[in-house]
Amino acid sequence: MPANLFREGKDDTAIGAAIRKAADKPVSDGAVTDAQGSHYFGDLQNHAVVKVQAGGTAPETLVKDKRILWPDNIALGPQNWIYVSANQLNSTPAFTGAGDEGKPPFFIYRFKQD
């Protein structure tokens, strides 16, 4: 959707009419977009990081590992490195209804995108 609609003070109807679905994505928390317009999401249900190419391709799993508990805060680094924190948010009282069940150590993982 063109951001200029907001800057021009268009009404909700005009803004709503301009919204288009770009692609499917997983249930996610962290996300980042690269200079080419591809989007990277933490895939909470699969302990993974996925990529949706610019133009709206189906999500492609880049890395999947059971240690990536609640992937969040994805960052793109130099030389195709991708960083993601495993923050274990699903083990906090807001999700468990009990005490904090997170288990240190907590990690930031990195992997290389080819």
C-alpha atoms as a PDB file:
ATOM      1  CA  MET A   1       0.000   0.000   0.000  1.00  0.00           C
ATOM      2  CA  PRO A   2       1.398   3.406  -0.856  1.00  0.00           C
ATOM      3  CA  ALA A   3       2.407   5.232   2.329  1.00  0.00           C
ATOM      4  CA  ASN A   4       1.561   8.529   0.673  1.00  0.00           C
ATOM      5  CA  LEU A   5      -2.127   7.783   1.353  1.00  0.00           C
ATOM      6  CA  PHE A   6      -1.403   8.350   5.046  1.00  0.00           C
ATOM      7  CA  ARG A   7       0.637  11.472   4.394  1.00  0.00           C
ATOM      8  CA  GLU A   8      -2.145  12.862   2.209  1.00  0.00           C
ATOM      9  CA  GLY A   9      -4.701  12.261   4.970  1.00  0.00           C
ATOM     10  CA  LYS A  10      -6.867   9.896   2.904  1.00  0.00           C
ATOM     11  CA  ASP A  11      -9.880   8.418   4.647  1.00  0.00           C
ATOM     12  CA  ASP A  12     -10.160   4.850   5.923  1.00  0.00           C
ATOM     13  CA  THR A  13     -12.119   3.741   2.856  1.00  0.00           C
ATOM     14  CA  ALA A  14      -9.392   4.870   0.446  1.00  0.00           C
ATOM     15  CA  ILE A  15      -6.661   3.354   2.582  1.00  0.00           C
ATOM     16  CA  GLY A  16      -8.591   0.100   2.993  1.00  0.00           C
ATOM     17  CA  ALA A  17      -9.140  -0.169  -0.763  1.00  0.00           C
ATOM     18  CA  ALA A  18      -5.378   0.088  -1.356  1.00  0.00           C
ATOM     19  CA  ILE A  19      -4.418  -2.791   0.974  1.00  0.00           C
ATOM     20  CA  ARG A  20      -3.298  -5.921  -0.888  1.00  0.00           C
ATOM     21  CA  LYS A  21      -2.140  -9.287   0.415  1.00  0.00           C
ATOM     22  CA  ALA A  22       1.572  -9.668  -0.255  1.00  0.00           C
ATOM     23  CA  ALA A  23       2.113 -13.292   0.830  1.00  0.00           C
ATOM     24  CA  ASP A  24       1.381 -15.927   3.431  1.00  0.00           C
ATOM     25  CA  LYS A  25       3.579 -15.950   6.526  1.00  0.00           C
ATOM     26  CA  PRO A  26       3.921 -18.141   9.598  1.00  0.00           C
ATOM     27  CA  VAL A  27       2.761 -17.279  13.095  1.00  0.00           C
ATOM     28  CA  SER A  28       5.686 -15.068  14.008  1.00  0.00           C
ATOM     29  CA  ASP A  29       7.143 -12.563  16.405  1.00  0.00           C
ATOM     30  CA  GLY A  30      10.356 -11.116  14.963  1.00  0.00           C
ATOM     31  CA  ALA A  31      10.670  -9.909  11.378  1.00  0.00           C
ATOM     32  CA  VAL A  32      13.105  -7.986   9.203  1.00  0.00           C
ATOM     33  CA  THR A  33      13.187  -6.885   5.558  1.00  0.00           C
ATOM     34  CA  ASP A  34      16.356  -6.811   3.455  1.00  0.00           C
ATOM     35  CA  ALA A  35      17.410  -4.244   0.851  1.00  0.00           C
ATOM     36  CA  GLN A  36      15.894  -6.367  -1.942  1.00  0.00           C
ATOM     37  CA  GLY A  37      12.477  -6.404  -0.260  1.00  0.00           C
ATOM     38  CA  SER A  38      12.535 -10.010   0.988  1.00  0.00           C
ATOM     39  CA  HIS A  39      11.034 -10.576   4.434  1.00  0.00           C
ATOM     40  CA  TYR A  40      12.385 -12.849   7.172  1.00  0.00           C
ATOM     41  CA  PHE A  41      10.139 -14.132   9.959  1.00  0.00           C
ATOM     42  CA  GLY A  42      10.583 -16.231  13.066  1.00  0.00           C
ATOM     43  CA  ASP A  43       8.283 -19.254  12.672  1.00  0.00           C
ATOM     44  CA  LEU A  44       7.091 -19.881  16.236  1.00  0.00           C
ATOM     45  CA  GLN A  45       5.325 -23.170  15.610  1.00  0.00           C
ATOM     46  CA  ASN A  46       8.246 -24.804  13.810  1.00  0.00           C
ATOM     47  CA  HIS A  47      11.233 -23.329  15.690  1.00  0.00           C
ATOM     48  CA  ALA A  48      12.449 -21.874  12.422  1.00  0.00           C
ATOM     49  CA  VAL A  49      13.328 -18.784  10.429  1.00  0.00           C
ATOM     50  CA  VAL A  50      11.622 -18.412   7.067  1.00  0.00           C
ATOM     51  CA  LYS A  51      12.065 -16.095   4.106  1.00  0.00           C
ATOM     52  CA  VAL A  52       9.378 -14.660   1.846  1.00  0.00           C
ATOM     53  CA  GLN A  53      10.925 -13.294  -1.338  1.00  0.00           C
ATOM     54  CA  ALA A  54       9.994  -9.832  -2.562  1.00  0.00           C
ATOM     55  CA  GLY A  55       6.936 -10.295  -4.736  1.00  0.00           C
ATOM     56  CA  GLY A  56       5.240 -12.713  -2.365  1.00  0.00           C
ATOM     57  CA  THR A  57       6.609 -16.235  -2.703  1.00  0.00           C
ATOM     58  CA  ALA A  58       5.597 -19.005  -0.303  1.00  0.00           C
ATOM     59  CA  PRO A  59       7.668 -18.981   2.898  1.00  0.00           C
ATOM     60  CA  GLU A  60      10.974 -20.843   2.494  1.00  0.00           C
ATOM     61  CA  THR A  61      12.474 -22.371   5.643  1.00  0.00           C
ATOM     62  CA  LEU A  62      16.067 -21.202   6.047  1.00  0.00           C
ATOM     63  CA  VAL A  63      16.823 -22.896   9.360  1.00  0.00           C
ATOM     64  CA  LYS A  64      14.816 -25.132  11.686  1.00  0.00           C
ATOM     65  CA  ASP A  65      15.985 -26.404  15.044  1.00  0.00           C
ATOM     66  CA  LYS A  66      14.182 -27.348  18.259  1.00  0.00           C
ATOM     67  CA  ARG A  67      16.642 -25.156  20.212  1.00  0.00           C
ATOM     68  CA  ILE A  68      15.203 -22.034  18.582  1.00  0.00           C
ATOM     69  CA  LEU A  69      12.517 -21.549  21.219  1.00  0.00           C
ATOM     70  CA  TRP A  70      10.303 -18.624  20.188  1.00  0.00           C
ATOM     71  CA  PRO A  71      12.504 -17.121  17.453  1.00  0.00           C
ATOM     72  CA  ASP A  72      12.486 -13.353  17.723  1.00  0.00           C
ATOM     73  CA  ASN A  73      14.593 -10.265  16.973  1.00  0.00           C
ATOM     74  CA  ILE A  74      15.898 -11.317  13.590  1.00  0.00           C
ATOM     75  CA  ALA A  75      18.809  -9.238  12.303  1.00  0.00           C
ATOM     76  CA  LEU A  76      20.688  -9.300   9.017  1.00  0.00           C
ATOM     77  CA  GLY A  77      24.440  -9.057   9.357  1.00  0.00           C
ATOM     78  CA  PRO A  78      27.329  -8.688   6.951  1.00  0.00           C
ATOM     79  CA  GLN A  79      28.397 -11.508   4.637  1.00  0.00           C
ATOM     80  CA  ASN A  80      24.909 -13.115   4.625  1.00  0.00           C
ATOM     81  CA  TRP A  81      24.844 -13.879   8.355  1.00  0.00           C
ATOM     82  CA  ILE A  82      21.392 -13.912   9.969  1.00  0.00           C
ATOM     83  CA  TYR A  83      21.012 -13.585  13.738  1.00  0.00           C
ATOM     84  CA  VAL A  84      17.979 -14.679  15.755  1.00  0.00           C
ATOM     85  CA  SER A  85      17.303 -14.760  19.475  1.00  0.00           C
ATOM     86  CA  ALA A  86      15.599 -17.689  21.154  1.00  0.00           C
ATOM     87  CA  ASN A  87      13.795 -15.771  23.876  1.00  0.00           C
ATOM     88  CA  GLN A  88      11.601 -18.570  25.266  1.00  0.00           C
ATOM     89  CA  LEU A  89       8.657 -16.181  25.577  1.00  0.00           C
ATOM     90  CA  ASN A  90       6.329 -19.173  25.501  1.00  0.00           C
ATOM     91  CA  SER A  91       7.721 -20.213  28.898  1.00  0.00           C
ATOM     92  CA  THR A  92       6.779 -16.978  30.685  1.00  0.00           C
ATOM     93  CA  PRO A  93       3.846 -16.677  33.099  1.00  0.00           C
ATOM     94  CA  ALA A  94       1.743 -14.899  30.461  1.00  0.00           C
ATOM     95  CA  PHE A  95       1.732 -18.137  28.444  1.00  0.00           C
ATOM     96  CA  THR A  96       2.076 -20.814  31.099  1.00  0.00           C
ATOM     97  CA  GLY A  97      -0.307 -19.385  33.681  1.00  0.00           C
ATOM     98  CA  ALA A  98       2.311 -20.401  36.247  1.00  0.00           C
ATOM     99  CA  GLY A  99       5.814 -19.305  37.144  1.00  0.00           C
ATOM    100  CA  ASP A 100       8.567 -18.515  34.667  1.00  0.00           C
ATOM    101  CA  GLU A 101       9.659 -21.798  33.104  1.00  0.00           C
ATOM    102  CA  GLY A 102      12.487 -20.377  30.987  1.00  0.00           C
ATOM    103  CA  LYS A 103      15.742 -22.258  31.256  1.00  0.00           C
ATOM    104  CA  PRO A 104      19.061 -20.440  30.929  1.00  0.00           C
ATOM    105  CA  PRO A 105      21.290 -20.102  29.136  1.00  0.00           C
ATOM    106  CA  PHE A 106      19.471 -17.951  26.609  1.00  0.00           C
ATOM    107  CA  PHE A 107      20.949 -17.773  23.125  1.00  0.00           C
ATOM    108  CA  ILE A 108      21.353 -15.668  20.049  1.00  0.00           C
ATOM    109  CA  TYR A 109      21.965 -17.961  17.108  1.00  0.00           C
ATOM    110  CA  ARG A 110      23.480 -17.122  13.781  1.00  0.00           C
ATOM    111  CA  PHE A 111      23.430 -18.933  10.492  1.00  0.00           C
ATOM    112  CA  LYS A 112      24.560 -18.144   6.996  1.00  0.00           C
ATOM    113  CA  GLN A 113      22.188 -17.674   4.125  1.00  0.00           C
ATOM    114  CA  ASP A 114      23.606 -19.006   0.866  1.00  0.00           C
END
